[in-house]
């Protein structure tokens, strides 16, 4: 499971960088420590956390644009 936990952290870092490229910061982006502790049972979750309304709007804009191609 250590490899999967490291893989989860790596994906969180890639996600953070992709969001930052669009001017979006999710302050609590990370691996959820509660599910990380139970990683032997199931993979840990990614905590997307809280963000400002401005960041939520920007995220919505980016996702809509991506969906439209």
C-alpha positions as semicolon CSV with decimal commas, in nm:
position;residue;x (nm);y (nm);z (nm)
1;X;0,000;0,000;0,000
2;X;0,294;0,240;0,044
3;X;0,331;0,261;-0,334
4;X;-0,039;0,347;-0,373
5;X;-0,011;0,613;-0,102
6;X;0,289;0,766;-0,280
7;X;0,097;0,749;-0,608
8;X;-0,193;0,935;-0,443
9;X;0,042;1,208;-0,320
10;X;0,198;1,235;-0,665
11;X;-0,145;1,279;-0,822
12;X;-0,234;1,545;-0,567
13;X;0,082;1,736;-0,662
14;X;0,001;1,707;-1,034
15;X;-0,355;1,825;-0,970
16;X;-0,226;2,119;-0,766
17;X;0,006;2,220;-1,048
18;X;-0,269;2,189;-1,309
19;X;-0,501;2,404;-1,099
20;X;-0,226;2,660;-1,040
21;X;-0,172;2,684;-1,418
22;X;-0,527;2,820;-1,432
23;X;-0,484;3,052;-1,136
24;X;-0,673;2,825;-0,897
25;X;-0,553;2,741;-0,547
26;X;-0,729;2,495;-0,318
27;X;-0,570;2,568;0,020
28;X;-0,651;2,230;0,173
29;X;-0,569;2,018;-0,132
30;X;-0,397;1,704;-0,010
31;X;-0,433;1,342;0,086
32;X;-0,707;1,290;0,345
33;X;-0,519;1,171;0,654
34;X;-0,812;0,977;0,797
35;X;-0,845;0,759;0,487
36;X;-0,466;0,740;0,457
37;X;-0,462;0,572;0,799
38;X;-0,703;0,308;0,666
39;X;-0,521;0,263;0,336
40;X;-0,481;-0,109;0,401
41;X;-0,857;-0,144;0,351
42;X;-0,915;0,098;0,061
43;X;-0,721;0,365;-0,126
44;X;-0,688;0,703;0,045
45;X;-0,909;0,989;-0,070
46;X;-0,795;1,321;-0,210
47;X;-0,917;1,611;0,002
48;X;-1,010;1,895;-0,230
49;X;-1,094;2,116;0,064
50;X;-1,220;2,467;0,088
51;X;-1,168;2,750;-0,156
52;X;-1,285;3,103;-0,210
53;X;-1,592;3,178;-0,419
54;X;-1,359;3,333;-0,677
55;X;-1,162;3,011;-0,707
56;X;-1,485;2,810;-0,730
57;X;-1,599;3,034;-1,017
58;X;-1,264;3,000;-1,192
59;X;-1,272;2,623;-1,152
60;X;-1,623;2,616;-1,299
61;X;-1,510;2,827;-1,595
62;X;-1,212;2,602;-1,664
63;X;-1,422;2,285;-1,643
64;X;-1,695;2,426;-1,869
65;X;-1,437;2,536;-2,123
66;X;-1,272;2,193;-2,116
67;X;-1,609;2,020;-2,159
68;X;-1,684;2,232;-2,466
69;X;-1,356;2,124;-2,622
